[in-house]
């Protein structure tokens, strides 16, 4: 087991080194593109924690991703030139002017009935904080309701699915506050002190790469703790875990919330590199796509789910940009998923572990044989 963990951390180290060295070989366009894929890799980690280790198939991860994205996007929208040049003491989003009633005051506090909720977002730090706090609060309330009432299995999936669809409808219907289907565009760059994070700069790429590395290693260490082992036991047999006196709902809620926080963080990073927030983040198809990423990479492998998300998005982009496959690229991606499920049920991560075990087996057997020979010699020497 200790040897396997060493190999695991070696693979983690190689992956982190690869994404940190990427800027030495890529131009600005590809850095921005790879940064988006790394954000999706972070979503793969979140799904692996929730589904692979907790056994909670959450079909509403897009809700937490979208919540984090919108919180930061609101602050960046208020900091954009189009919001600062509306003849008001406070910035006002341009779409609020388009949707305002005739004669309405051009003030953020009262241009429409709910515009005052934007006031705190004039501080970018408030938007950053809310990008984590809001997903955590939503996940905590949902987790308390679901897991304290011992709701499990497919019912959790249905509840989270319904929740993300409900919030998406609310965001779209609140046209004067959220710009509806159009989402939030024309955003400013995130500014810390005097430094601005250009979406196409190396600084922004390194911010995303380092954030993914920390999340990846942190998640791996978390599942190795006592709480992670208890959660896996709960996943395998929840009834037995309850009979042993374990507070199963608390562990489930904790990991459910951690997964939501990672998604919210990923949403903020995605806004930084893509410069928009959209209700499509909360589409059911996007949440299901995250599950596909984790299944392909290996839902029971943190690194596997991360790599699976990155690979699927790279393949998707390449196939969709190929002229001969532009009409069928979704079918190609779907075929890859079907083949992995049929022939690699544990995903790429499980396949990699199997190869590693086969490679280590001869060395382990040889070491065991040497140990037996040594023990026999010692026994003969004692008798002689």
mmCIF file of C-alpha atoms in Angstrom:
data_model
loop_
_atom_site.group_PDB
_atom_site.id
_atom_site.type_symbol
_atom_site.label_atom_id
_atom_site.label_comp_id
_atom_site.label_asym_id
_atom_site.label_seq_id
_atom_site.Cartn_x
_atom_site.Cartn_y
_atom_site.Cartn_z
ATOM 1 C CA UNK A 1 0.000 0.000 0.000
ATOM 2 C CA UNK A 2 2.814 2.409 0.902
ATOM 3 C CA UNK A 3 4.549 1.594 -2.385
ATOM 4 C CA UNK A 4 1.346 2.293 -4.329
ATOM 5 C CA UNK A 5 0.920 5.635 -2.597
ATOM 6 C CA UNK A 6 4.460 6.573 -3.583
ATOM 7 C CA UNK A 7 3.661 5.819 -7.203
ATOM 8 C CA UNK A 8 0.441 7.830 -6.913
ATOM 9 C CA UNK A 9 2.224 10.886 -5.619
ATOM 10 C CA UNK A 10 4.898 10.465 -8.300
ATOM 11 C CA UNK A 11 2.151 10.631 -10.934
ATOM 12 C CA UNK A 12 0.689 13.692 -9.232
ATOM 13 C CA UNK A 13 4.102 15.318 -9.274
ATOM 14 C CA UNK A 14 4.582 14.582 -12.977
ATOM 15 C CA UNK A 15 1.157 16.015 -13.809
ATOM 16 C CA UNK A 16 1.774 19.187 -11.802
ATOM 17 C CA UNK A 17 5.207 19.611 -13.391
ATOM 18 C CA UNK A 18 3.683 19.179 -16.867
ATOM 19 C CA UNK A 19 1.034 21.887 -16.443
ATOM 20 C CA UNK A 20 3.522 24.273 -14.826
ATOM 21 C CA UNK A 21 6.048 23.836 -17.648
ATOM 22 C CA UNK A 22 3.434 24.211 -20.416
ATOM 23 C CA UNK A 23 3.957 28.007 -20.826
ATOM 24 C CA UNK A 24 7.505 27.307 -22.031
ATOM 25 C CA UNK A 25 6.077 25.649 -25.154
ATOM 26 C CA UNK A 26 2.741 27.407 -25.778
ATOM 27 C CA UNK A 27 1.759 30.823 -27.082
ATOM 28 C CA UNK A 28 -0.832 33.118 -25.495
ATOM 29 C CA UNK A 29 -3.769 31.690 -27.437
ATOM 30 C CA UNK A 30 -3.037 28.130 -26.367
ATOM 31 C CA UNK A 31 -2.301 29.169 -22.792
ATOM 32 C CA UNK A 32 -5.804 30.618 -22.554
ATOM 33 C CA UNK A 33 -7.301 27.523 -24.128
ATOM 34 C CA UNK A 34 -5.401 25.074 -21.916
ATOM 35 C CA UNK A 35 -6.338 27.182 -18.869
ATOM 36 C CA UNK A 36 -10.007 26.512 -19.651
ATOM 37 C CA UNK A 37 -9.293 22.794 -19.851
ATOM 38 C CA UNK A 38 -7.535 22.943 -16.480
ATOM 39 C CA UNK A 39 -10.639 24.553 -14.991
ATOM 40 C CA UNK A 40 -12.664 21.631 -16.313
ATOM 41 C CA UNK A 41 -10.087 19.332 -14.726
ATOM 42 C CA UNK A 42 -10.942 20.954 -11.404
ATOM 43 C CA UNK A 43 -14.586 20.066 -12.022
ATOM 44 C CA UNK A 44 -13.493 16.482 -12.606
ATOM 45 C CA UNK A 45 -11.897 16.503 -9.149
ATOM 46 C CA UNK A 46 -15.141 17.805 -7.621
ATOM 47 C CA UNK A 47 -17.213 15.072 -9.281
ATOM 48 C CA UNK A 48 -14.737 12.386 -8.190
ATOM 49 C CA UNK A 49 -15.019 13.540 -4.572
ATOM 50 C CA UNK A 50 -18.805 13.567 -4.650
ATOM 51 C CA UNK A 51 -19.535 10.553 -6.851
ATOM 52 C CA UNK A 52 -16.453 8.377 -6.681
ATOM 53 C CA UNK A 53 -15.650 8.644 -2.968
ATOM 54 C CA UNK A 54 -18.936 9.703 -1.374
ATOM 55 C CA UNK A 55 -21.180 7.695 -3.692
ATOM 56 C CA UNK A 56 -23.326 10.792 -4.273
ATOM 57 C CA UNK A 57 -24.236 11.177 -7.952
ATOM 58 C CA UNK A 58 -24.834 14.916 -8.043
ATOM 59 C CA UNK A 59 -26.414 15.983 -11.338
ATOM 60 C CA UNK A 60 -26.438 19.618 -10.251
ATOM 61 C CA UNK A 61 -22.744 20.477 -10.091
ATOM 62 C CA UNK A 62 -23.399 23.122 -12.719
ATOM 63 C CA UNK A 63 -25.380 25.052 -10.112
ATOM 64 C CA UNK A 64 -22.302 25.535 -7.927
ATOM 65 C CA UNK A 65 -20.095 26.252 -10.929
ATOM 66 C CA UNK A 66 -22.564 28.832 -12.232
ATOM 67 C CA UNK A 67 -23.043 30.421 -8.812
ATOM 68 C CA UNK A 68 -19.304 30.969 -8.421
ATOM 69 C CA UNK A 69 -19.047 32.285 -11.963
ATOM 70 C CA UNK A 70 -21.893 34.795 -11.575
ATOM 71 C CA UNK A 71 -20.627 36.139 -8.254
ATOM 72 C CA UNK A 72 -17.254 37.155 -9.676
ATOM 73 C CA UNK A 73 -18.768 38.197 -13.013
ATOM 74 C CA UNK A 74 -21.037 40.689 -11.234
ATOM 75 C CA UNK A 75 -18.020 42.426 -9.700
ATOM 76 C CA UNK A 76 -16.089 42.403 -12.963
ATOM 77 C CA UNK A 77 -19.137 43.726 -14.818
ATOM 78 C CA UNK A 78 -19.359 46.728 -12.512
ATOM 79 C CA UNK A 79 -15.648 47.386 -13.054
ATOM 80 C CA UNK A 80 -15.962 47.402 -16.872
ATOM 81 C CA UNK A 81 -15.839 50.694 -18.839
ATOM 82 C CA UNK A 82 -19.417 50.274 -20.069
ATOM 83 C CA UNK A 83 -20.657 50.224 -16.460
ATOM 84 C CA UNK A 84 -18.521 53.158 -15.328
ATOM 85 C CA UNK A 85 -19.620 55.536 -18.104
ATOM 86 C CA UNK A 86 -23.347 55.800 -17.457
ATOM 87 C CA UNK A 87 -23.387 59.272 -15.909
ATOM 88 C CA UNK A 88 -23.879 57.916 -12.382
ATOM 89 C CA UNK A 89 -21.914 58.149 -9.126
ATOM 90 C CA UNK A 90 -21.925 54.356 -8.997
ATOM 91 C CA UNK A 91 -21.321 51.992 -11.932
ATOM 92 C CA UNK A 92 -24.444 50.674 -13.639
ATOM 93 C CA UNK A 93 -24.456 47.629 -15.962
ATOM 94 C CA UNK A 94 -25.430 48.599 -19.493
ATOM 95 C CA UNK A 95 -28.150 45.933 -19.750
ATOM 96 C CA UNK A 96 -29.946 47.484 -16.762
ATOM 97 C CA UNK A 97 -30.293 50.690 -18.765
ATOM 98 C CA UNK A 98 -31.700 48.728 -21.700
ATOM 99 C CA UNK A 99 -34.283 47.075 -19.434
ATOM 100 C CA UNK A 100 -35.084 50.130 -17.268
ATOM 101 C CA UNK A 101 -38.516 51.719 -17.254
ATOM 102 C CA UNK A 102 -38.838 55.189 -18.780
ATOM 103 C CA UNK A 103 -37.840 57.885 -16.305
ATOM 104 C CA UNK A 104 -36.038 55.481 -13.913
ATOM 105 C CA UNK A 105 -33.071 56.880 -11.990
ATOM 106 C CA UNK A 106 -29.700 55.950 -13.412
ATOM 107 C CA UNK A 107 -28.478 54.711 -10.046
ATOM 108 C CA UNK A 108 -27.448 51.190 -9.121
ATOM 109 C CA UNK A 109 -29.535 51.363 -5.965
ATOM 110 C CA UNK A 110 -32.830 51.919 -7.695
ATOM 111 C CA UNK A 111 -32.693 51.599 -11.476
ATOM 112 C CA UNK A 112 -34.992 48.593 -11.019
ATOM 113 C CA UNK A 113 -36.620 46.807 -8.106
ATOM 114 C CA UNK A 114 -33.762 44.470 -7.276
ATOM 115 C CA UNK A 115 -30.704 46.308 -8.523
ATOM 116 C CA UNK A 116 -29.602 47.160 -4.959
ATOM 117 C CA UNK A 117 -28.269 43.617 -4.535
ATOM 118 C CA UNK A 118 -25.462 44.612 -6.910
ATOM 119 C CA UNK A 119 -24.170 47.344 -4.581
ATOM 120 C CA UNK A 120 -21.739 45.187 -2.534
ATOM 121 C CA UNK A 121 -20.276 43.782 -5.753
ATOM 122 C CA UNK A 122 -18.556 47.085 -6.424
ATOM 123 C CA UNK A 123 -15.789 45.479 -4.375
ATOM 124 C CA UNK A 124 -14.091 42.699 -6.319
ATOM 125 C CA UNK A 125 -13.064 41.043 -3.056
ATOM 126 C CA UNK A 126 -16.737 40.721 -2.165
ATOM 127 C CA UNK A 127 -17.388 39.004 -5.493
ATOM 128 C CA UNK A 128 -14.467 36.624 -4.914
ATOM 129 C CA UNK A 129 -15.662 35.779 -1.399
ATOM 130 C CA UNK A 130 -19.245 35.218 -2.527
ATOM 131 C CA UNK A 131 -17.993 32.943 -5.309
ATOM 132 C CA UNK A 132 -17.094 30.455 -2.576
ATOM 133 C CA UNK A 133 -19.637 31.368 0.101
ATOM 134 C CA UNK A 134 -22.767 31.098 -2.048
ATOM 135 C CA UNK A 135 -22.050 27.563 -3.395
ATOM 136 C CA UNK A 136 -21.107 26.451 0.124
ATOM 137 C CA UNK A 137 -24.327 27.856 1.615
ATOM 138 C CA UNK A 138 -26.486 26.272 -1.087
ATOM 139 C CA UNK A 139 -24.703 22.929 -0.705
ATOM 140 C CA UNK A 140 -24.950 23.034 3.092
ATOM 141 C CA UNK A 141 -28.694 23.698 3.074
ATOM 142 C CA UNK A 142 -29.267 21.057 0.396
ATOM 143 C CA UNK A 143 -27.081 18.547 2.219
ATOM 144 C CA UNK A 144 -28.840 19.083 5.546
ATOM 145 C CA UNK A 145 -32.232 18.528 3.956
ATOM 146 C CA UNK A 146 -31.180 15.520 1.882
ATOM 147 C CA UNK A 147 -28.752 13.582 4.055
ATOM 148 C CA UNK A 148 -30.323 14.246 7.446
ATOM 149 C CA UNK A 149 -33.509 12.739 6.036
ATOM 150 C CA UNK A 150 -31.546 9.718 4.783
ATOM 151 C CA UNK A 151 -32.341 10.383 1.149
ATOM 152 C CA UNK A 152 -29.900 8.479 -1.038
ATOM 153 C CA UNK A 153 -29.312 6.889 -4.407
ATOM 154 C CA UNK A 154 -31.181 8.080 -7.453
ATOM 155 C CA UNK A 155 -33.347 10.411 -5.348
ATOM 156 C CA UNK A 156 -30.312 12.603 -4.601
ATOM 157 C CA UNK A 157 -29.631 12.820 -8.337
ATOM 158 C CA UNK A 158 -33.224 13.828 -9.029
ATOM 159 C CA UNK A 159 -33.228 16.505 -6.324
ATOM 160 C CA UNK A 160 -29.954 18.066 -7.494
ATOM 161 C CA UNK A 161 -31.115 17.878 -11.098
ATOM 162 C CA UNK A 162 -34.349 19.695 -10.243
ATOM 163 C CA UNK A 163 -32.464 22.285 -8.193
ATOM 164 C CA UNK A 164 -30.072 23.279 -10.968
ATOM 165 C CA UNK A 165 -32.931 23.542 -13.472
ATOM 166 C CA UNK A 166 -34.928 25.697 -11.048
ATOM 167 C CA UNK A 167 -32.056 28.116 -10.438
ATOM 168 C CA UNK A 168 -31.343 28.307 -14.169
ATOM 169 C CA UNK A 169 -34.961 29.329 -14.816
ATOM 170 C CA UNK A 170 -34.756 31.967 -12.074
ATOM 171 C CA UNK A 171 -31.569 33.419 -13.566
ATOM 172 C CA UNK A 172 -33.110 33.579 -17.039
ATOM 173 C CA UNK A 173 -36.407 35.061 -15.814
ATOM 174 C CA UNK A 174 -34.613 37.768 -13.801
ATOM 175 C CA UNK A 175 -33.728 39.571 -17.030
ATOM 176 C CA UNK A 176 -33.392 43.076 -15.485
ATOM 177 C CA UNK A 177 -30.933 41.748 -12.859
ATOM 178 C CA UNK A 178 -28.972 39.052 -14.694
ATOM 179 C CA UNK A 179 -29.409 39.873 -18.396
ATOM 180 C CA UNK A 180 -31.266 36.604 -18.832
ATOM 181 C CA UNK A 181 -30.193 34.318 -21.679
ATOM 182 C CA UNK A 182 -27.422 36.735 -22.688
ATOM 183 C CA UNK A 183 -25.541 36.343 -19.426
ATOM 184 C CA UNK A 184 -22.872 38.778 -18.263
ATOM 185 C CA UNK A 185 -20.390 39.877 -20.908
ATOM 186 C CA UNK A 186 -17.956 42.739 -21.463
ATOM 187 C CA UNK A 187 -16.242 42.116 -18.134
ATOM 188 C CA UNK A 188 -13.210 43.860 -16.694
ATOM 189 C CA UNK A 189 -10.067 41.943 -15.763
ATOM 190 C CA UNK A 190 -9.605 40.828 -12.187
ATOM 191 C CA UNK A 191 -7.385 43.370 -10.466
ATOM 192 C CA UNK A 192 -5.303 42.728 -7.348
ATOM 193 C CA UNK A 193 -3.552 45.884 -6.228
ATOM 194 C CA UNK A 194 -2.137 47.399 -9.403
ATOM 195 C CA UNK A 195 -1.896 44.084 -11.228
ATOM 196 C CA UNK A 196 -4.492 42.999 -13.763
ATOM 197 C CA UNK A 197 -4.975 39.388 -14.811
ATOM 198 C CA UNK A 198 -5.084 39.437 -18.597
ATOM 199 C CA UNK A 199 -6.943 36.251 -19.679
ATOM 200 C CA UNK A 200 -4.219 35.548 -22.250
ATOM 201 C CA UNK A 201 -1.238 36.202 -19.997
ATOM 202 C CA UNK A 202 1.088 33.710 -18.367
ATOM 203 C CA UNK A 203 0.147 35.107 -14.963
ATOM 204 C CA UNK A 204 -3.480 34.076 -15.423
ATOM 205 C CA UNK A 205 -2.460 30.654 -16.701
ATOM 206 C CA UNK A 206 -0.192 30.102 -13.707
ATOM 207 C CA UNK A 207 -2.972 31.213 -11.363
ATOM 208 C CA UNK A 208 -5.234 28.514 -12.815
ATOM 209 C CA UNK A 209 -2.477 25.870 -12.942
ATOM 210 C CA UNK A 210 -1.365 26.469 -9.349
ATOM 211 C CA UNK A 211 -4.987 26.529 -8.156
ATOM 212 C CA UNK A 212 -5.633 23.176 -9.857
ATOM 213 C CA UNK A 213 -2.450 21.720 -8.363
ATOM 214 C CA UNK A 214 -3.456 22.766 -4.851
ATOM 215 C CA UNK A 215 -7.006 21.458 -5.274
ATOM 216 C CA UNK A 216 -5.725 18.195 -6.747
ATOM 217 C CA UNK A 217 -3.213 17.500 -3.988
ATOM 218 C CA UNK A 218 -5.582 18.733 -1.285
ATOM 219 C CA UNK A 219 -8.359 16.425 -2.479
ATOM 220 C CA UNK A 220 -5.955 13.465 -2.621
ATOM 221 C CA UNK A 221 -4.791 14.105 0.935
ATOM 222 C CA UNK A 222 -8.379 14.582 2.105
ATOM 223 C CA UNK A 223 -9.553 11.190 0.878
ATOM 224 C CA UNK A 224 -6.556 9.600 2.631
ATOM 225 C CA UNK A 225 -7.641 10.934 6.022
ATOM 226 C CA UNK A 226 -9.839 9.100 8.500
ATOM 227 C CA UNK A 227 -12.837 11.071 7.232
ATOM 228 C CA UNK A 228 -12.106 9.949 3.680
ATOM 229 C CA UNK A 229 -11.833 6.299 4.699
ATOM 230 C CA UNK A 230 -15.086 6.511 6.652
ATOM 231 C CA UNK A 231 -16.773 8.093 3.645
ATOM 232 C CA UNK A 232 -15.632 5.264 1.392
ATOM 233 C CA UNK A 233 -16.960 2.747 3.920
ATOM 234 C CA UNK A 234 -20.261 4.623 3.891
ATOM 235 C CA UNK A 235 -20.327 4.533 0.112
ATOM 236 C CA UNK A 236 -19.810 0.757 0.115
ATOM 237 C CA UNK A 237 -22.376 0.003 2.838
ATOM 238 C CA UNK A 238 -24.207 2.919 4.427
ATOM 239 C CA UNK A 239 -26.304 0.720 6.718
ATOM 240 C CA UNK A 240 -23.251 -0.989 8.183
ATOM 241 C CA UNK A 241 -21.584 2.387 8.770
ATOM 242 C CA UNK A 242 -24.638 3.568 10.709
ATOM 243 C CA UNK A 243 -24.636 0.378 12.827
ATOM 244 C CA UNK A 244 -21.007 1.089 13.722
ATOM 245 C CA UNK A 245 -22.140 4.383 15.261
ATOM 246 C CA UNK A 246 -20.702 6.693 12.596
ATOM 247 C CA UNK A 247 -22.391 10.024 11.932
ATOM 248 C CA UNK A 248 -22.904 9.263 8.261
ATOM 249 C CA UNK A 249 -24.868 12.433 7.309
ATOM 250 C CA UNK A 250 -22.112 14.705 8.677
ATOM 251 C CA UNK A 251 -19.454 13.079 6.516
ATOM 252 C CA UNK A 252 -21.706 13.153 3.468
ATOM 253 C CA UNK A 253 -22.584 16.818 3.984
ATOM 254 C CA UNK A 254 -18.930 17.742 4.496
ATOM 255 C CA UNK A 255 -17.725 16.161 1.258
ATOM 256 C CA UNK A 256 -20.786 17.423 -0.620
ATOM 257 C CA UNK A 257 -19.923 20.961 0.504
ATOM 258 C CA UNK A 258 -16.214 20.582 -0.328
ATOM 259 C CA UNK A 259 -17.167 19.435 -3.824
ATOM 260 C CA UNK A 260 -19.469 22.471 -4.203
ATOM 261 C CA UNK A 261 -16.720 24.846 -3.025
ATOM 262 C CA UNK A 262 -14.329 23.444 -5.642
ATOM 263 C CA UNK A 263 -16.983 23.948 -8.329
ATOM 264 C CA UNK A 264 -17.599 27.538 -7.213
ATOM 265 C CA UNK A 265 -13.859 28.244 -7.261
ATOM 266 C CA UNK A 266 -13.617 26.708 -10.736
ATOM 267 C CA UNK A 267 -16.499 28.926 -11.883
ATOM 268 C CA UNK A 268 -14.624 32.059 -10.839
ATOM 269 C CA UNK A 269 -11.458 30.936 -12.619
ATOM 270 C CA UNK A 270 -13.454 30.181 -15.758
ATOM 271 C CA UNK A 271 -14.889 33.700 -15.763
ATOM 272 C CA UNK A 272 -11.368 35.078 -15.568
ATOM 273 C CA UNK A 273 -10.131 33.147 -18.605
ATOM 274 C CA UNK A 274 -13.310 33.265 -20.738
ATOM 275 C CA UNK A 275 -14.572 36.764 -19.770
ATOM 276 C CA UNK A 276 -18.251 35.902 -19.538
ATOM 277 C CA UNK A 277 -20.829 34.166 -17.353
ATOM 278 C CA UNK A 278 -23.859 32.467 -18.838
ATOM 279 C CA UNK A 279 -26.926 30.493 -17.688
ATOM 280 C CA UNK A 280 -25.620 27.706 -19.929
ATOM 281 C CA UNK A 281 -23.260 26.920 -17.030
ATOM 282 C CA UNK A 282 -26.376 25.654 -15.245
ATOM 283 C CA UNK A 283 -27.702 23.609 -18.148
ATOM 284 C CA UNK A 284 -28.460 20.003 -17.285
ATOM 285 C CA UNK A 285 -26.313 18.871 -20.210
ATOM 286 C CA UNK A 286 -23.248 20.566 -18.735
ATOM 287 C CA UNK A 287 -23.710 18.877 -15.349
ATOM 288 C CA UNK A 288 -24.114 15.495 -17.026
ATOM 289 C CA UNK A 289 -21.022 16.187 -19.118
ATOM 290 C CA UNK A 290 -19.029 16.557 -15.897
ATOM 291 C CA UNK A 291 -20.155 13.072 -14.892
ATOM 292 C CA UNK A 292 -18.978 11.757 -18.273
ATOM 293 C CA UNK A 293 -15.547 13.316 -17.696
ATOM 294 C CA UNK A 294 -15.233 11.599 -14.331
ATOM 295 C CA UNK A 295 -16.460 8.263 -15.714
ATOM 296 C CA UNK A 296 -13.921 8.325 -18.530
ATOM 297 C CA UNK A 297 -11.040 9.354 -16.293
ATOM 298 C CA UNK A 298 -12.072 7.092 -13.425
ATOM 299 C CA UNK A 299 -14.499 8.319 -10.812
ATOM 300 C CA UNK A 300 -12.563 6.607 -8.002
ATOM 301 C CA UNK A 301 -9.335 8.351 -8.965
ATOM 302 C CA UNK A 302 -8.870 12.046 -8.209
ATOM 303 C CA UNK A 303 -6.093 12.445 -10.764
ATOM 304 C CA UNK A 304 -7.866 10.180 -13.266
ATOM 305 C CA UNK A 305 -11.057 12.266 -13.187
ATOM 306 C CA UNK A 306 -9.006 15.438 -13.615
ATOM 307 C CA UNK A 307 -7.044 14.059 -16.570
ATOM 308 C CA UNK A 308 -10.239 12.609 -18.056
ATOM 309 C CA UNK A 309 -11.897 16.034 -18.048
ATOM 310 C CA UNK A 310 -8.894 17.638 -19.725
ATOM 311 C CA UNK A 311 -8.510 14.906 -22.352
ATOM 312 C CA UNK A 312 -12.206 14.804 -23.270
ATOM 313 C CA UNK A 313 -12.285 18.582 -23.766
ATOM 314 C CA UNK A 314 -9.115 18.511 -25.864
ATOM 315 C CA UNK A 315 -10.533 15.722 -28.026
ATOM 316 C CA UNK A 316 -13.855 17.539 -28.261
ATOM 317 C CA UNK A 317 -12.167 20.729 -29.437
ATOM 318 C CA UNK A 318 -9.973 18.905 -31.965
ATOM 319 C CA UNK A 319 -12.822 16.835 -33.420
ATOM 320 C CA UNK A 320 -15.250 19.767 -33.596
ATOM 321 C CA UNK A 321 -12.671 21.814 -35.508
ATOM 322 C CA UNK A 322 -11.986 19.024 -38.026
ATOM 323 C CA UNK A 323 -13.885 19.756 -41.221
ATOM 324 C CA UNK A 324 -14.714 16.112 -41.934
ATOM 325 C CA UNK A 325 -16.098 15.573 -38.424
ATOM 326 C CA UNK A 326 -17.729 18.913 -37.696
ATOM 327 C CA UNK A 327 -21.241 17.448 -38.099
ATOM 328 C CA UNK A 328 -20.654 14.329 -36.006
ATOM 329 C CA UNK A 329 -18.184 15.399 -33.351
ATOM 330 C CA UNK A 330 -20.690 14.861 -30.524
ATOM 331 C CA UNK A 331 -21.260 11.310 -31.740
ATOM 332 C CA UNK A 332 -17.487 10.719 -31.716
ATOM 333 C CA UNK A 333 -17.200 11.913 -28.125
ATOM 334 C CA UNK A 334 -20.231 9.800 -27.185
ATOM 335 C CA UNK A 335 -18.630 6.751 -28.806
ATOM 336 C CA UNK A 336 -15.477 7.275 -26.743
ATOM 337 C CA UNK A 337 -17.580 7.357 -23.583
ATOM 338 C CA UNK A 338 -19.449 4.167 -24.520
ATOM 339 C CA UNK A 339 -16.222 2.304 -25.308
ATOM 340 C CA UNK A 340 -14.647 3.354 -22.015
ATOM 341 C CA UNK A 341 -17.711 2.271 -20.044
ATOM 342 C CA UNK A 342 -17.820 -1.110 -21.824
ATOM 343 C CA UNK A 343 -14.135 -1.984 -21.786
ATOM 344 C CA UNK A 344 -12.673 0.200 -19.026
ATOM 345 C CA UNK A 345 -15.403 0.332 -16.357
ATOM 346 C CA UNK A 346 -12.985 1.881 -13.848
ATOM 347 C CA UNK A 347 -11.940 4.522 -16.358
ATOM 348 C CA UNK A 348 -8.450 5.514 -17.417
ATOM 349 C CA UNK A 349 -7.372 5.875 -13.794
ATOM 350 C CA UNK A 350 -8.360 2.304 -12.978
ATOM 351 C CA UNK A 351 -6.633 1.055 -16.132
ATOM 352 C CA UNK A 352 -3.434 2.880 -15.143
ATOM 353 C CA UNK A 353 -3.554 1.323 -11.666
ATOM 354 C CA UNK A 354 -4.019 -2.146 -13.179
ATOM 355 C CA UNK A 355 -0.978 -1.646 -15.403
ATOM 356 C CA UNK A 356 1.028 -0.438 -12.434
ATOM 357 C CA UNK A 357 0.028 -3.481 -10.370
ATOM 358 C CA UNK A 358 1.020 -5.838 -13.190
ATOM 359 C CA UNK A 359 4.358 -4.097 -13.563
ATOM 360 C CA UNK A 360 5.025 -4.293 -9.845
ATOM 361 C CA UNK A 361 3.832 -7.897 -9.454
ATOM 362 C CA UNK A 362 7.079 -9.624 -10.617
ATOM 363 C CA UNK A 363 9.200 -7.428 -8.387
ATOM 364 C CA UNK A 364 6.883 -8.068 -5.430
ATOM 365 C CA UNK A 365 6.935 -11.829 -6.022
ATOM 366 C CA UNK A 366 10.716 -11.824 -6.337
ATOM 367 C CA UNK A 367 11.052 -9.907 -3.092
ATOM 368 C CA UNK A 368 8.661 -12.330 -1.403
ATOM 369 C CA UNK A 369 10.634 -15.337 -2.681
ATOM 370 C CA UNK A 370 13.879 -13.813 -1.467
ATOM 371 C CA UNK A 371 12.311 -13.274 1.923
ATOM 372 C CA UNK A 372 11.201 -16.924 2.131
ATOM 373 C CA UNK A 373 14.670 -18.155 1.149
ATOM 374 C CA UNK A 374 16.266 -15.940 3.773
ATOM 375 C CA UNK A 375 13.863 -17.208 6.432
ATOM 376 C CA UNK A 376 14.632 -20.830 5.470
ATOM 377 C CA UNK A 377 18.359 -20.210 5.721
ATOM 378 C CA UNK A 378 17.944 -18.637 9.149
ATOM 379 C CA UNK A 379 15.860 -21.594 10.313
ATOM 380 C CA UNK A 380 18.447 -24.102 9.054
ATOM 381 C CA UNK A 381 21.236 -22.158 10.684
ATOM 382 C CA UNK A 382 19.445 -22.223 14.018
ATOM 383 C CA UNK A 383 18.926 -25.998 13.775
ATOM 384 C CA UNK A 384 22.537 -26.593 12.698
#
